[in-house]
Tab-separated table of C-alpha atoms in Angstrom:
chain	number	residue	atom	x	y	z
A	1	THR	CA	-14.150	-3.848	-7.267
A	2	ARG	CA	-14.315	-7.632	-7.434
A	3	GLU	CA	-11.372	-7.837	-9.829
A	4	GLU	CA	-9.258	-5.567	-7.631
A	5	GLY	CA	-10.101	-7.818	-4.687
A	6	ARG	CA	-8.999	-10.892	-6.612
A	7	GLY	CA	-5.819	-9.104	-7.568
A	8	GLU	CA	-5.128	-8.369	-3.923
A	9	VAL	CA	-5.503	-12.035	-3.021
A	10	GLN	CA	-3.023	-12.869	-5.772
A	11	GLU	CA	-0.610	-10.351	-4.266
A	12	ILE	CA	-0.768	-12.267	-0.984
A	13	ILE	CA	0.048	-15.497	-2.803
A	14	ASP	CA	2.922	-13.861	-4.683
A	15	ILE	CA	4.494	-12.314	-1.582
A	16	CYS	CA	4.283	-15.671	0.193
A	17	ASP	CA	6.208	-17.277	-2.668
A	18	PHE	CA	8.738	-14.438	-2.631
A	19	ALA	CA	9.217	-14.636	1.145
A	20	VAL	CA	9.814	-18.384	1.051
A	21	GLY	CA	12.554	-17.862	-1.526
A	22	LEU	CA	13.987	-14.946	0.407
A	23	SER	CA	14.238	-17.066	3.552
A	24	ARG	CA	17.262	-18.796	1.999
A	25	GLN	CA	18.876	-15.527	0.960
A	26	LEU	CA	19.228	-13.526	4.170
A	27	TYR	CA	22.870	-12.911	3.435
A	28	GLY	CA	25.406	-11.085	5.563
A	29	LEU	CA	28.745	-9.613	4.548
A	30	THR	CA	32.169	-11.069	5.232
A	31	ILE	CA	34.699	-8.258	5.522
A	32	ALA	CA	38.487	-8.265	5.709
A	33	SER	CA	39.939	-7.134	9.029
A	34	ALA	CA	43.036	-5.085	9.759
A	35	ARG	CA	43.875	-7.540	12.534
A	36	ARG	CA	45.914	-10.591	11.610
A	37	ASP	CA	43.997	-13.894	11.385
A	38	HIS	CA	40.664	-12.112	11.878
A	39	ARG	CA	37.697	-11.366	9.677
A	40	LEU	CA	34.433	-9.535	10.261
A	41	THR	CA	31.110	-11.245	9.659
A	42	GLU	CA	27.725	-9.541	9.399
A	43	GLN	CA	24.860	-11.648	10.678
A	44	TRP	CA	21.190	-10.704	10.793
A	45	HIS	CA	19.052	-11.467	13.853
A	46	PRO	CA	15.308	-11.160	14.435
A	47	LEU	CA	14.243	-7.710	15.581
A	48	GLY	CA	11.270	-8.793	17.673
A	49	PRO	CA	7.527	-8.076	17.482
A	50	VAL	CA	6.636	-5.953	14.454
A	51	GLY	CA	3.553	-3.741	14.549
A	52	VAL	CA	1.695	-3.455	11.253
A	53	ILE	CA	-0.992	-0.773	10.782
A	54	THR	CA	-2.862	-0.979	7.467
A	55	ALA	CA	-5.362	1.185	5.599
A	56	PHE	CA	-8.776	0.336	4.160
A	57	ASN	CA	-7.845	0.575	0.474
A	58	PHE	CA	-5.524	-2.454	0.517
A	59	PRO	CA	-7.005	-4.300	3.476
A	60	THR	CA	-4.955	-7.492	3.095
A	61	ALA	CA	-2.085	-7.058	0.616
A	62	VAL	CA	-0.127	-4.542	2.710
A	63	TRP	CA	-0.470	-6.788	5.740
A	64	ALA	CA	0.926	-9.673	3.697
A	65	TRP	CA	3.860	-7.633	2.376
A	66	ASN	CA	4.917	-6.883	5.942
A	67	THR	CA	3.937	-10.097	7.674
A	68	MET	CA	5.430	-12.673	5.330
A	69	LEU	CA	8.797	-10.922	5.255
A	70	ALA	CA	8.758	-10.442	9.027
A	71	LEU	CA	7.993	-14.111	9.620
A	72	VAL	CA	10.838	-15.434	7.467
A	73	CYS	CA	13.167	-13.070	9.351
A	74	GLY	CA	12.076	-14.633	12.647
A	75	ASP	CA	9.869	-11.786	13.830
A	76	THR	CA	6.345	-12.020	15.174
A	77	VAL	CA	3.636	-9.645	13.938
A	78	ILE	CA	0.905	-7.639	15.650
A	79	TRP	CA	-1.585	-6.381	13.079
A	80	LYS	CA	-3.885	-3.417	13.570
A	81	PRO	CA	-6.131	-3.248	10.460
A	82	SER	CA	-8.289	-0.335	9.424
A	83	GLU	CA	-11.474	-0.179	11.457
A	84	LYS	CA	-13.276	0.035	8.101
A	85	THR	CA	-12.163	-3.443	6.958
A	86	PRO	CA	-12.306	-5.765	9.982
A	87	LEU	CA	-13.750	-8.784	8.162
A	88	CYS	CA	-10.816	-8.982	5.735
A	89	ALA	CA	-8.453	-8.955	8.702
A	90	LEU	CA	-10.362	-11.670	10.545
A	91	ALA	CA	-10.366	-13.860	7.427
A	92	CYS	CA	-6.591	-13.532	6.939
A	93	GLN	CA	-5.931	-14.115	10.625
A	94	ALA	CA	-8.035	-17.290	10.530
A	95	ILE	CA	-5.934	-18.617	7.633
A	96	VAL	CA	-2.678	-17.872	9.444
A	97	ALA	CA	-3.972	-19.465	12.642
A	98	ARG	CA	-4.961	-22.617	10.747
A	99	VAL	CA	-1.565	-22.889	9.060
A	100	ALA	CA	0.242	-22.287	12.358
A	101	GLN	CA	-1.777	-25.070	13.959
A	102	GLU	CA	-1.000	-27.462	11.115
A	103	LEU	CA	2.727	-26.727	11.490
A	104	ALA	CA	2.645	-26.821	15.298
A	105	ALA	CA	3.914	-23.228	15.320
A	106	PRO	CA	3.232	-20.879	18.236
A	107	PRO	CA	-0.280	-19.406	17.877
A	108	ALA	CA	1.006	-15.906	18.707
A	109	LEU	CA	3.265	-15.894	15.662
A	110	ALA	CA	0.811	-13.449	14.119
A	111	SER	CA	-1.713	-11.539	16.222
A	112	LEU	CA	-4.608	-9.230	15.445
A	113	VAL	CA	-5.782	-6.213	17.440
A	114	ALA	CA	-8.923	-4.531	16.120
A	115	GLY	CA	-10.163	-1.063	16.930
A	116	ALA	CA	-9.997	2.618	16.087
A	117	ALA	CA	-7.123	5.098	16.169
A	118	ASP	CA	-6.559	4.658	19.908
A	119	VAL	CA	-5.532	1.043	19.308
A	120	GLY	CA	-2.995	2.146	16.721
A	121	GLU	CA	-1.675	4.761	19.129
A	122	ALA	CA	-1.241	2.132	21.828
A	123	LEU	CA	0.663	-0.116	19.414
A	124	ALA	CA	2.899	2.740	18.257
A	125	SER	CA	3.735	3.802	21.819
A	126	HIS	CA	4.448	0.312	23.204
A	127	ARG	CA	8.123	-0.203	24.022
A	128	GLY	CA	7.825	-3.920	23.365
A	129	VAL	CA	7.310	-3.267	19.631
A	130	PRO	CA	10.696	-2.229	18.162
A	131	LEU	CA	9.370	-1.625	14.636
A	132	VAL	CA	6.043	-0.204	13.469
A	133	SER	CA	5.129	-0.339	9.784
A	134	THR	CA	2.171	1.832	8.888
A	135	THR	CA	0.240	2.704	5.747
A	136	GLY	CA	-2.149	5.635	5.534
A	137	SER	CA	-2.375	9.391	5.361
A	138	VAL	CA	0.545	11.754	5.843
A	139	ARG	CA	-1.159	13.114	8.961
A	140	MET	CA	-1.416	9.665	10.483
A	141	GLY	CA	2.118	8.732	9.460
A	142	ARG	CA	3.531	11.880	11.037
A	143	ALA	CA	1.781	11.077	14.318
A	144	VAL	CA	3.003	7.474	14.318
A	145	ALA	CA	6.571	8.507	13.454
A	146	GLN	CA	6.710	11.011	16.299
A	147	THR	CA	5.265	8.540	18.789
A	148	VAL	CA	7.660	5.736	17.843
A	149	ALA	CA	10.678	8.047	17.613
A	150	ALA	CA	9.993	9.346	21.121
A	151	ARG	CA	10.889	5.874	22.425
A	152	LEU	CA	13.732	5.410	19.888
A	153	GLY	CA	11.817	2.806	17.932
A	154	ARG	CA	11.893	2.287	14.171
A	155	THR	CA	9.235	2.979	11.554
A	156	LEU	CA	8.400	2.042	7.993
A	157	LEU	CA	6.003	4.600	6.516
A	158	GLU	CA	4.011	4.235	3.303
A	159	LEU	CA	1.934	7.388	3.096
A	160	GLY	CA	-0.354	9.237	0.725
A	161	GLY	CA	1.108	11.128	-2.223
A	162	ASN	CA	0.119	13.675	-4.810
A	163	ASN	CA	1.458	11.838	-7.829
A	164	GLY	CA	1.864	13.406	-11.232
A	165	ALA	CA	2.400	11.809	-14.636
A	166	ILE	CA	4.924	13.610	-16.837
A	167	VAL	CA	4.196	12.946	-20.518
A	168	THR	CA	6.943	13.788	-23.026
A	169	PRO	CA	6.624	14.135	-26.825
A	170	THR	CA	8.178	10.697	-27.335
A	171	ALA	CA	5.730	8.877	-25.086
A	172	GLY	CA	3.562	6.164	-26.581
A	173	LEU	CA	0.146	7.723	-26.100
A	174	GLU	CA	-1.821	4.472	-26.062
A	175	LEU	CA	0.268	3.044	-23.228
A	176	THR	CA	0.263	6.451	-21.529
A	177	LEU	CA	-3.508	6.637	-21.731
A	178	ARG	CA	-3.974	3.204	-20.135
A	179	ALA	CA	-1.467	3.984	-17.397
A	180	ILE	CA	-3.004	7.336	-16.489
A	181	VAL	CA	-6.595	6.112	-16.475
A	182	PHE	CA	-5.794	3.024	-14.408
A	183	ALA	CA	-3.710	5.034	-11.935
A	184	ALA	CA	-6.382	7.718	-11.624
A	185	VAL	CA	-9.617	5.725	-11.389
A	186	GLY	CA	-8.412	2.424	-9.885
A	187	THR	CA	-9.779	1.868	-6.384
A	188	CYS	CA	-11.913	4.935	-7.138
A	189	GLY	CA	-8.771	7.013	-6.707
A	190	GLN	CA	-8.463	6.022	-3.048
A	191	ARG	CA	-4.836	4.946	-2.770
A	192	CYS	CA	-1.392	6.377	-2.198
A	193	THR	CA	-0.285	5.696	-5.779
A	194	THR	CA	-3.222	7.498	-7.395
A	195	ILE	CA	-2.325	9.980	-10.141
A	196	ARG	CA	-3.793	13.405	-9.436
A	197	ARG	CA	-2.008	15.512	-12.036
A	198	VAL	CA	-0.859	15.107	-15.639
A	199	ILE	CA	1.982	17.320	-16.852
A	200	ALA	CA	1.970	17.049	-20.648
A	201	HIS	CA	4.302	18.570	-23.231
A	202	VAL	CA	2.619	21.170	-25.428
A	203	ARG	CA	3.222	19.091	-28.565
A	204	ILE	CA	1.063	16.181	-27.385
A	205	TYR	CA	-1.226	18.040	-24.983
A	206	ASP	CA	-4.293	18.367	-27.233
A	207	GLU	CA	-4.163	14.753	-28.423
A	208	LEU	CA	-3.684	13.412	-24.910
A	209	VAL	CA	-6.574	15.464	-23.529
A	210	LYS	CA	-8.777	14.240	-26.370
A	211	ARG	CA	-7.950	10.599	-25.628
A	212	LEU	CA	-8.385	11.037	-21.877
A	213	THR	CA	-11.754	12.733	-22.358
A	214	THR	CA	-12.942	9.867	-24.564
A	215	ALA	CA	-11.751	7.286	-22.036
A	216	TYR	CA	-13.449	9.031	-19.134
A	217	ASP	CA	-16.695	9.396	-21.087
A	218	ARG	CA	-16.654	5.651	-21.754
A	219	ILE	CA	-16.001	4.865	-18.095
A	220	ALA	CA	-18.751	7.211	-16.937
A	221	ALA	CA	-21.244	5.637	-19.334
A	222	GLN	CA	-20.433	1.957	-18.773
A	223	CYS	CA	-18.085	1.214	-15.891
A	224	ILE	CA	-19.315	2.978	-12.722
A	225	GLY	CA	-21.550	1.002	-10.402
A	226	ASN	CA	-21.813	-1.901	-7.993
A	227	PRO	CA	-18.239	-3.093	-7.349
A	228	LEU	CA	-19.406	-6.708	-7.287
A	229	ASP	CA	-20.787	-6.552	-10.830
A	230	ALA	CA	-18.695	-7.769	-13.764
A	231	GLY	CA	-17.408	-4.897	-15.877
A	232	THR	CA	-17.414	-2.329	-13.079
A	233	LEU	CA	-14.141	-0.397	-12.979
A	234	VAL	CA	-15.133	2.333	-10.530
A	235	GLY	CA	-17.037	1.533	-7.361
A	236	PRO	CA	-18.093	3.752	-4.467
A	237	LEU	CA	-16.035	5.928	-2.160
A	238	ILE	CA	-15.410	4.338	1.216
A	239	ASP	CA	-17.508	6.682	3.378
A	240	GLN	CA	-19.053	10.127	3.827
A	241	ALA	CA	-15.729	11.690	4.816
A	242	ALA	CA	-14.189	10.551	1.519
A	243	PHE	CA	-17.132	12.009	-0.401
A	244	THR	CA	-16.783	15.333	1.410
A	245	ALA	CA	-13.035	15.429	0.687
A	246	MET	CA	-13.666	14.791	-3.004
A	247	GLN	CA	-16.222	17.585	-3.204
A	248	HIS	CA	-13.711	19.894	-1.556
A	249	ALA	CA	-11.078	18.910	-4.135
A	250	LEU	CA	-13.493	19.629	-7.002
A	251	ASP	CA	-14.364	23.014	-5.481
A	252	THR	CA	-10.654	23.817	-5.233
A	253	VAL	CA	-10.216	23.012	-8.937
A	254	ARG	CA	-13.024	25.411	-9.843
A	255	GLN	CA	-11.639	28.140	-7.579
A	256	GLN	CA	-8.259	27.851	-9.289
A	257	GLY	CA	-9.808	28.307	-12.725
A	258	GLY	CA	-10.115	24.664	-13.717
A	259	SER	CA	-13.065	22.953	-15.375
A	260	VAL	CA	-14.978	19.952	-14.079
A	261	TRP	CA	-17.038	17.977	-16.555
């Protein structure tokens, strides 16, 4: 939705501020040595080009998390965005290119390679990229990890989960309600931090279900629609494949004795 998009832009701003501060705090350890008149010093050095592969659901924030920290550590970045969100990537790359020009920095400080899965595979298999950070499905992460490990490279993996909320009898139900609903319906449920299950204590189960049902009824009646409209909390799924996967999940719920309303 529009508000989620604005929030993502703010995340870019925040991580830039954080990275600038961190640039003065790249500390190393000083360690006593067993040898007389010696001491051991730990010093960090740039790793080299960092490959960043991002998903459609956070088309710019994840890139910023990786890129800004890599840059202050002296590393260059090669970004492969999701093929579903190329315009966001081009916009961010244009901003970085403009800033680099203003600072007389090398233009290849941050690079962009657009394309489908084959481009990501090429990035993951390239020996000139010592670290690949990727965000996406477990299936994709497993493939990237195996490819990079085969050449003894390093990976950072942020992959899909199956998150559950555990609600105890002492939980504040109003805060719990807001947290569950936001985590379940935000980004139309299309993110790695989405809550898929609620595990509630028997003492508060009925009350929690009642509140969740009321909240979902209100969202269904008022807050589903065009993601660019004010007041919309739930926009569309990203594509036909996502729709098919959701229908499969609903069918699985029914087959396991659950109710869908």
